[in-house]
Backbone as CSV, one residue per row, in Angstrom:
resi,resn,N_x,N_y,N_z,CA_x,CA_y,CA_z,C_x,C_y,C_z
1,MET,102.476,68.521,104.733,102.836,69.210,105.969,103.905,70.260,105.659
2,ARG,103.715,71.469,106.162,104.650,72.558,105.922,105.859,72.434,106.854
3,LEU,107.050,72.506,106.266,108.260,72.409,107.073,108.528,73.722,107.785
4,SER,109.053,73.637,108.988,109.400,74.834,109.737,110.652,75.469,109.142
5,THR,110.860,76.732,109.444,112.054,77.438,108.958,113.322,76.760,109.438
6,ARG,113.293,76.271,110.677,114.469,75.599,111.237,114.775,74.317,110.477
7,ALA,113.722,73.574,110.107,113.923,72.319,109.389,114.502,72.572,108.005
8,VAL,113.995,73.612,107.338,114.504,73.951,106.013,115.970,74.357,106.096
9,ALA,116.306,75.171,107.098,117.689,75.612,107.275,118.611,74.428,107.520
10,ALA,118.135,73.468,108.315,118.940,72.282,108.604,119.182,71.475,107.337
11,ALA,118.139,71.354,106.506,118.276,70.596,105.267,119.268,71.263,104.327
12,VAL,119.189,72.586,104.227,120.123,73.329,103.384,121.546,73.154,103.889
13,GLY,121.707,73.152,105.212,123.029,72.972,105.797,123.624,71.631,105.436
14,VAL,122.805,70.581,105.443,123.278,69.246,105.084,123.753,69.227,103.642
15,VAL,122.989,69.873,102.749,123.363,69.922,101.342,124.689,70.648,101.155
16,LEU,124.856,71.777,101.856,126.094,72.544,101.737,127.288,71.753,102.234
17,VAL,127.122,71.043,103.337,128.203,70.208,103.859,128.577,69.149,102.838
18,GLY,127.558,68.577,102.187,127.819,67.572,101.166,128.603,68.137,100.002
19,LEU,128.251,69.364,99.589,128.961,69.992,98.485,130.419,70.245,98.838
20,ILE,130.660,70.714,100.060,132.026,70.971,100.501,132.819,69.674,100.551
21,ALA,132.176,68.579,101.001,132.852,67.289,101.070,133.280,66.838,99.686
22,VAL,132.408,67.039,98.678,132.764,66.680,97.317,133.948,67.518,96.854
23,PHE,133.956,68.780,97.227,135.005,69.708,96.802,136.378,69.260,97.249
24,VAL,136.491,68.730,98.458,137.813,68.404,98.976,138.230,66.968,98.704
25,LEU,137.362,66.123,98.170,137.762,64.772,97.841,138.666,64.814,96.624
26,THR,139.816,64.172,96.701,140.762,64.229,95.587,141.738,63.069,95.646
27,SER,142.290,62.720,94.488,143.327,61.695,94.428,144.679,62.365,94.572
28,GLY,145.713,61.554,94.744,147.026,62.123,94.969,147.704,62.637,93.713
29,ASP,147.780,61.808,92.646,148.510,62.186,91.444,147.652,63.040,90.520
30,ALA,148.315,63.954,89.817,147.597,64.865,88.929,147.146,64.163,87.658
31,THR,146.003,64.554,87.163,145.515,64.122,85.868,145.067,65.365,85.113
32,THR,145.234,65.344,83.787,144.732,66.470,83.013,143.225,66.339,82.920
33,SER,142.553,67.451,82.828,141.097,67.448,82.839,140.565,68.453,81.833
34,ARG,139.431,68.125,81.238,138.781,69.059,80.324,138.265,70.260,81.106
35,SER,138.291,71.400,80.451,137.776,72.613,81.071,137.367,73.582,79.975
36,PRO,136.229,74.249,80.132,135.819,75.249,79.137,136.775,76.437,79.077
37,LEU,137.665,76.543,80.063,138.617,77.654,80.080,139.779,77.440,79.116
38,VAL,140.085,76.186,78.808,141.250,75.878,77.975,141.077,76.475,76.577
39,GLY,142.089,77.222,76.149,142.044,77.875,74.854,141.500,79.282,74.911
40,ARG,141.066,79.695,76.090,140.492,81.031,76.246,141.357,81.893,77.165
41,THR,141.094,83.183,77.124,141.782,84.085,78.039,141.420,83.720,79.471
42,ALA,142.419,83.674,80.331,142.193,83.278,81.725,141.216,84.233,82.412
43,PRO,140.381,83.694,83.297,139.479,84.558,84.063,140.277,85.539,84.926
44,THR,139.587,86.525,85.418,140.224,87.487,86.315,140.771,86.773,87.550
45,LEU,141.971,87.122,87.939,142.561,86.580,89.162,143.212,87.742,89.904
46,ILE,142.457,88.329,90.799,142.926,89.481,91.567,142.637,89.239,93.041
47,GLY,143.587,89.545,93.881,143.400,89.384,95.321,144.544,90.026,96.075
48,SER,144.590,89.756,97.365,145.649,90.306,98.215,146.441,89.179,98.848
49,ASP,147.748,89.408,99.025,148.572,88.409,99.683,148.538,88.611,101.196
50,LEU,149.389,87.901,101.902,149.379,87.954,103.365,149.765,89.324,103.902
51,ASP,150.460,90.112,103.097,150.864,91.455,103.520,149.897,92.532,103.039
52,GLY,148.819,92.088,102.392,147.847,93.046,101.888,148.200,93.626,100.536
53,GLU,149.271,93.112,99.916,149.680,93.607,98.601,148.780,93.017,97.515
54,ARG,148.485,93.818,96.508,147.608,93.402,95.417,148.317,92.414,94.496
55,ILE,147.608,91.358,94.128,148.103,90.372,93.173,147.149,90.364,91.989
56,ASP,147.701,90.474,90.783,146.879,90.489,89.573,147.562,89.633,88.511
57,LEU,146.868,88.600,88.050,147.436,87.703,87.047,147.868,88.458,85.792
58,LYS,147.132,89.480,85.408,147.468,90.224,84.193,148.845,90.882,84.289
59,ALA,149.272,91.188,85.502,150.585,91.814,85.691,151.717,90.823,85.431
60,MET,151.383,89.530,85.306,152.388,88.496,85.080,152.486,88.110,83.610
61,ALA,151.834,88.865,82.737,151.866,88.570,81.302,153.299,88.550,80.791
62,GLY,153.538,87.681,79.796,154.879,87.574,79.225,155.643,86.370,79.722
63,ARG,155.069,85.630,80.640,155.704,84.401,81.132,154.621,83.350,81.386
64,TRP,155.052,82.127,81.560,154.132,81.050,81.900,153.782,81.163,83.381
65,VAL,152.517,80.974,83.701,152.087,81.063,85.097,151.253,79.835,85.447
66,LEU,151.610,79.194,86.544,150.809,78.091,87.066,149.926,78.647,88.180
67,VAL,148.620,78.650,87.954,147.666,79.100,88.967,147.254,77.872,89.774
68,ASN,147.637,77.856,91.038,147.479,76.676,91.885,146.495,76.934,93.022
69,PHE,145.376,76.192,93.014,144.398,76.269,94.099,144.726,75.171,95.110
70,PHE,144.897,75.551,96.370,145.339,74.589,97.376,144.786,74.974,98.748
71,ALA,145.117,74.147,99.735,144.809,74.457,101.135,145.872,73.803,101.998
72,THR,146.215,74.432,103.093,147.253,73.875,103.968,146.787,72.605,104.652
73,TRP,145.454,72.407,104.731,144.894,71.230,105.399,144.598,70.090,104.425
74,CYS,145.004,70.253,103.169,144.733,69.263,102.120,145.963,68.374,101.928
75,PRO,145.910,67.071,102.287,147.080,66.188,102.191,147.743,66.149,100.814
76,PRO,146.987,66.002,99.708,147.656,66.013,98.400,148.336,67.346,98.091
77,CYS,147.803,68.433,98.648,148.436,69.748,98.455,149.789,69.786,99.158
78,VAL,149.823,69.211,100.347,151.076,69.140,101.104,152.088,68.283,100.347
79,ALA,151.607,67.172,99.766,152.495,66.257,99.053,153.083,66.890,97.792
80,GLU,152.311,67.722,97.088,152.810,68.313,95.840,153.704,69.532,96.074
81,HIS,153.653,70.116,97.265,154.343,71.388,97.501,155.843,71.348,97.202
82,PRO,156.583,70.299,97.609,158.019,70.272,97.281,158.290,70.346,95.780
83,GLU,157.388,69.770,94.975,157.557,69.822,93.524,157.311,71.229,92.986
84,LEU,156.372,71.937,93.591,156.136,73.323,93.186,157.337,74.193,93.551
85,VAL,157.911,73.932,94.717,159.118,74.663,95.131,160.246,74.400,94.135
86,ARG,160.405,73.151,93.758,161.442,72.776,92.788,161.222,73.493,91.454
87,PHE,159.987,73.488,90.967,159.673,74.148,89.700,159.976,75.644,89.770
88,ALA,159.544,76.280,90.848,159.757,77.726,91.009,161.242,78.062,91.054
89,GLU,162.021,77.259,91.764,163.455,77.519,91.882,164.173,77.323,90.551
90,GLU,163.774,76.303,89.793,164.423,76.024,88.512,164.164,77.118,87.475
91,HIS,163.054,77.827,87.609,162.710,78.860,86.626,162.964,80.277,87.147
92,ALA,163.432,80.385,88.376,163.623,81.711,88.981,164.642,82.550,88.220
93,ALA,165.766,81.936,87.844,166.829,82.688,87.174,166.390,83.204,85.811
94,ALA,165.742,82.331,85.028,165.311,82.716,83.682,164.112,83.659,83.726
95,GLY,163.292,83.510,84.759,162.111,84.356,84.871,161.058,84.063,83.825
96,ASP,161.105,82.850,83.246,160.166,82.506,82.177,158.882,81.870,82.685
97,ALA,158.861,81.476,83.949,157.672,80.832,84.506,157.596,81.095,86.004
98,SER,156.390,81.159,86.508,156.204,81.400,87.941,154.899,80.770,88.410
99,ILE,154.659,80.871,89.690,153.466,80.291,90.309,152.716,81.379,91.062
100,VAL,151.406,81.287,91.054,150.588,82.086,91.960,149.564,81.124,92.554
101,SER,149.486,81.087,93.868,148.579,80.165,94.547,147.374,80.897,95.110
102,VAL,146.280,80.156,95.236,145.063,80.666,95.860,144.728,79.728,97.009
103,ALA,144.752,80.241,98.231,144.507,79.419,99.422,143.009,79.366,99.707
104,TYR,142.456,78.156,99.674,141.011,77.978,99.834,140.653,77.684,101.289
105,GLN,139.709,78.442,101.826,139.209,78.249,103.193,140.361,78.034,104.178
106,ASP,141.252,78.991,104.220,142.427,78.888,105.076,142.611,80.186,105.843
107,THR,143.556,80.189,106.764,143.814,81.389,107.559,145.201,81.930,107.242
108,PRO,145.398,83.230,107.370,146.720,83.813,107.108,147.822,83.178,107.944
109,ASP,147.534,82.882,109.205,148.551,82.278,110.070,148.961,80.904,109.563
110,ASN,147.979,80.096,109.166,148.285,78.759,108.661,149.073,78.822,107.356
111,ILE,148.698,79.759,106.496,149.393,79.900,105.210,150.844,80.319,105.429
112,ALA,151.048,81.307,106.291,152.405,81.788,106.571,153.262,80.679,107.167
113,ALA,152.695,79.928,108.112,153.438,78.836,108.745,153.758,77.735,107.736
114,PHE,152.815,77.468,106.843,152.988,76.433,105.821,154.191,76.745,104.933
115,PHE,154.277,77.975,104.438,155.378,78.345,103.541,156.696,78.504,104.293
116,GLU,156.628,78.944,105.523,157.853,79.069,106.307,158.464,77.698,106.578
117,ARG,157.605,76.722,106.816,158.081,75.384,107.144,158.483,74.591,105.898
118,ARG,157.760,74.795,104.778,157.954,73.948,103.605,158.643,74.641,102.428
119,GLY,158.906,75.930,102.551,159.585,76.648,101.477,158.620,77.224,100.453
120,GLY,159.187,78.003,99.526,158.374,78.647,98.500,158.136,80.109,98.835
121,ASP,158.322,80.982,97.836,158.129,82.409,98.097,157.324,83.092,96.992
122,TRP,156.493,82.335,96.297,155.669,82.924,95.242,154.414,83.575,95.842
123,PRO,153.713,84.397,95.070,152.525,85.084,95.588,151.411,84.105,95.961
124,VAL,150.755,84.387,97.063,149.624,83.569,97.515,148.443,84.489,97.794
125,ILE,147.352,84.273,97.085,146.142,85.052,97.320,145.420,84.468,98.523
126,ALA,145.253,85.287,99.535,144.635,84.819,100.780,143.244,85.406,100.976
127,THR,142.733,86.115,99.970,141.404,86.720,100.061,140.575,86.331,98.838
128,SER,139.263,86.325,99.003,138.328,86.075,97.892,138.545,84.722,97.236
129,ALA,139.091,83.754,97.979,139.402,82.454,97.388,138.157,81.720,96.903
130,GLU,137.065,81.802,97.663,135.847,81.105,97.282,135.303,81.650,95.964
131,ASP,135.286,82.970,95.824,134.796,83.586,94.588,135.682,83.219,93.401
132,LEU,136.988,83.226,93.611,137.912,82.879,92.536,137.771,81.414,92.144
133,SER,137.530,80.551,93.116,137.350,79.130,92.829,136.138,78.905,91.936
134,LEU,135.063,79.630,92.209,133.868,79.535,91.369,134.147,80.077,89.974
135,GLU,134.859,81.180,89.907,135.173,81.817,88.623,135.986,80.889,87.727
136,TRP,136.899,80.133,88.334,137.770,79.238,87.569,137.198,77.834,87.418
137,GLY,136.092,77.540,88.105,135.477,76.220,87.981,136.198,75.134,88.744
138,VAL,136.795,75.492,89.871,137.539,74.517,90.676,136.569,73.556,91.355
139,VAL,136.870,72.252,91.291,136.011,71.247,91.912,136.749,70.393,92.932
140,LYS,138.073,70.341,92.856,138.845,69.519,93.781,140.138,70.240,94.143
141,LEU,140.726,69.810,95.238,142.022,70.343,95.661,143.053,69.222,95.728
142,PRO,144.285,69.468,95.285,144.732,70.680,94.598,144.284,70.666,93.146
143,GLU,144.165,71.845,92.566,143.792,71.982,91.163,144.600,73.137,90.583
144,SER,145.162,72.925,89.398,146.055,73.935,88.819,145.721,74.199,87.356
145,TYR,146.009,75.423,86.940,145.772,75.842,85.557,147.051,76.473,85.017
146,LEU,147.477,76.009,83.841,148.668,76.570,83.206,148.240,77.674,82.245
147,VAL,148.765,78.873,82.462,148.433,80.039,81.639,149.663,80.432,80.828
148,ASP,149.488,80.624,79.516,150.638,80.940,78.666,150.999,82.428,78.735
149,PRO,152.116,82.828,78.107,152.557,84.227,78.196,151.567,85.242,77.628
150,LEU,150.613,84.773,76.823,149.598,85.666,76.265,148.346,85.735,77.135
151,GLY,148.376,85.003,78.261,147.245,85.056,79.176,146.147,84.060,78.890
152,ARG,146.440,83.025,78.097,145.438,82.014,77.771,145.660,80.746,78.590
153,VAL,144.575,80.132,79.022,144.657,78.861,79.741,144.939,77.759,78.722
154,VAL,146.004,76.988,78.942,146.358,75.929,77.997,146.232,74.535,78.603
155,LYS,146.097,74.448,79.917,146.015,73.127,80.547,145.377,73.229,81.924
156,LYS,144.603,72.211,82.267,144.041,72.104,83.612,144.513,70.792,84.228
157,PHE,144.970,70.848,85.474,145.417,69.664,86.200,144.577,69.497,87.461
158,VAL,144.194,68.264,87.746,143.499,67.951,88.995,144.353,66.952,89.758
159,GLY,144.720,67.275,90.988,145.577,66.409,91.786,146.982,66.984,91.908
160,GLY,147.820,66.283,92.668,149.173,66.761,92.924,150.063,66.715,91.694
161,LEU,150.811,67.789,91.457,151.699,67.901,90.297,153.141,67.594,90.669
162,ASN,153.969,67.330,89.638,155.413,67.314,89.852,156.055,68.262,88.844
163,ALA,157.265,68.706,89.137,157.922,69.733,88.334,158.080,69.334,86.876
164,ARG,158.464,68.066,86.625,158.675,67.627,85.247,157.373,67.647,84.456
165,GLU,156.279,67.339,85.116,154.978,67.339,84.445,154.605,68.749,83.975
166,ILE,154.901,69.735,84.797,154.620,71.123,84.417,155.501,71.526,83.243
167,ASP,156.782,71.149,83.295,157.704,71.482,82.203,157.259,70.846,80.887
168,ARG,156.798,69.592,80.954,156.326,68.920,79.732,155.109,69.628,79.159
169,ALA,154.220,70.063,80.037,153.017,70.767,79.576,153.388,72.088,78.903
170,ILE,154.372,72.789,79.468,154.826,74.048,78.872,155.443,73.790,77.499
171,ALA,156.286,72.756,77.406,156.938,72.439,76.136,155.910,72.073,75.071
172,ALA,154.922,71.276,75.450,153.891,70.863,74.496,153.061,72.049,74.030
173,ALA,152.699,72.913,74.961,151.891,74.084,74.607,152.680,75.053,73.739
174,ALA,153.969,75.217,74.046,154.815,76.119,73.258,154.980,75.600,71.838
175,THR,155.162,74.286,71.693,155.292,73.673,70.373,154.011,73.838,69.578
176,SER,152.881,73.625,70.236,151.582,73.764,69.581,151.363,75.186,69.089
177,THR,151.746,76.164,69.899,151.585,77.571,69.523,152.468,77.926,68.338
178,THR,153.719,77.424,68.348,154.655,77.699,67.256,154.163,77.096,65.952
179,THR,153.649,75.851,66.021,153.145,75.165,64.834,151.951,75.893,64.252
180,THR,151.051,76.327,65.132,149.854,77.039,64.680,150.222,78.345,64.001
181,SER,151.175,79.075,64.582,151.595,80.352,64.010,152.249,80.151,62.648
182,ALA,153.074,79.098,62.526,153.760,78.834,61.264,152.765,78.441,60.182
183,ALA,151.757,77.637,60.574,150.765,77.177,59.614,149.899,78.321,59.122
184,ALA,149.783,79.368,59.928,148.915,80.490,59.573,149.590,81.465,58.619
185,THR,150.891,81.282,58.369,151.638,82.197,57.503,151.915,81.540,56.156
186,THR,151.518,82.192,55.077,151.697,81.652,53.735,152.525,82.616,52.894
187,ALA,153.571,82.095,52.259,154.426,82.922,51.402,154.067,82.671,49.943
188,THR,153.873,83.728,49.179,153.520,83.618,47.767,154.518,84.414,46.933
189,THR,155.092,83.755,45.916,156.060,84.425,45.048,155.409,84.765,43.710
190,ILE,155.488,86.014,43.320,154.898,86.480,42.067,156.006,87.087,41.208
191,THR,156.049,86.702,39.934,157.042,87.261,39.021,156.410,88.403,38.231
192,THR,156.982,89.575,38.333,156.439,90.743,37.642,156.790,90.692,36.161
193,THR,156.186,91.587,35.401,156.459,91.630,33.959,157.907,91.975,33.662
194,ALA,158.584,92.581,34.632,159.995,92.939,34.437,160.920,91.795,34.812
195,GLY,160.309,90.666,35.193,161.118,89.509,35.545,161.638,89.521,36.953
196,ILE,161.080,90.382,37.808,161.520,90.471,39.194,160.597,89.633,40.069
197,ALA,161.175,88.750,40.866,160.384,87.902,41.757,160.095,88.654,43.045
198,VAL,158.828,88.745,43.374,158.411,89.431,44.592,157.690,88.435,45.491
199,THR,158.132,88.325,46.725,157.516,87.398,47.679,156.652,88.169,48.656
200,THR,155.403,87.762,48.750,154.483,88.382,49.708,154.111,87.358,50.760
201,THR,153.926,87.815,51.966,153.565,86.930,53.082,152.182,87.286,53.586
202,THR,151.320,86.274,53.654,149.959,86.465,54.143,149.789,85.702,55.440
203,THR,149.343,86.370,56.457,149.138,85.733,57.756,147.656,85.636,58.050
204,SER,147.202,84.403,58.266,145.798,84.175,58.596,145.647,84.112,60.098
205,PRO,144.506,84.528,60.636,144.305,84.432,62.084,144.304,82.987,62.524
206,PRO,144.914,82.663,63.665,144.957,81.280,64.135,143.567,80.761,64.418
207,ALA,143.398,79.465,64.183,142.099,78.844,64.451,141.844,78.789,65.936
208,ALA,140.585,78.881,66.314,140.227,78.817,67.732,140.509,77.435,68.272
209,THR,141.008,77.367,69.472,141.295,76.092,70.116,140.024,75.510,70.686
210,ALA,139.679,74.287,70.266,138.437,73.672,70.723,138.645,72.799,71.937
211,ALA,139.885,72.339,72.147,140.147,71.456,73.282,141.571,71.662,73.708
212,GLU,141.901,71.231,74.917,143.244,71.411,75.406,144.208,70.516,74.666
213,PRO,145.480,70.909,74.517,146.466,70.133,73.769,146.545,68.699,74.253
214,GLY,146.552,67.759,73.273,146.680,66.350,73.623,145.371,65.682,73.947
215,THR,144.251,66.434,73.920,142.951,65.840,74.223,142.268,65.452,72.932
216,PRO,141.866,64.184,72.751,141.224,63.766,71.500,139.877,64.441,71.324
């Protein structure tokens, strides 16, 4: 029997509702998660804030950036927000780390009220959130990605974060980068026929990262 157009549309609607329900199901505490983005240059993250100003992740190069996907109607997002405020305030003076949030399926009024009531003054992308979520592979809220000063994704978190957890991830990633760079540099000493010791330094390209730091 051939299904009517209305029946097909209804069935598709049920599937879409199911997908959205899966998207918003989440636990409270953050866990690290595997992601094909880890070790690679971060995807494009461009949008507009509540004032219509352009936000571009590439413009934040040179510092650590936490890309945070959230929604004002998401309970775990509300629970983690004070920790994000704490993290942002602790790094504001040094300017070594910052946050950029992407508000998923939300309204400008709700976003503005959320930050006014709960604090925080970092950039929030209020447009193209659905497209950006697909680009970054977001499956649950809240979900965050730590991007290093070179623009590479070094960690993915699913669930609510706390400030110390972000700091530990930055420290671990920074140590890993330093170790890799040191291992890639080899010093060789050659003695010339005149008896003069000459030291040459050879730098090999760093090995590609196959998995996020700390993942077996």
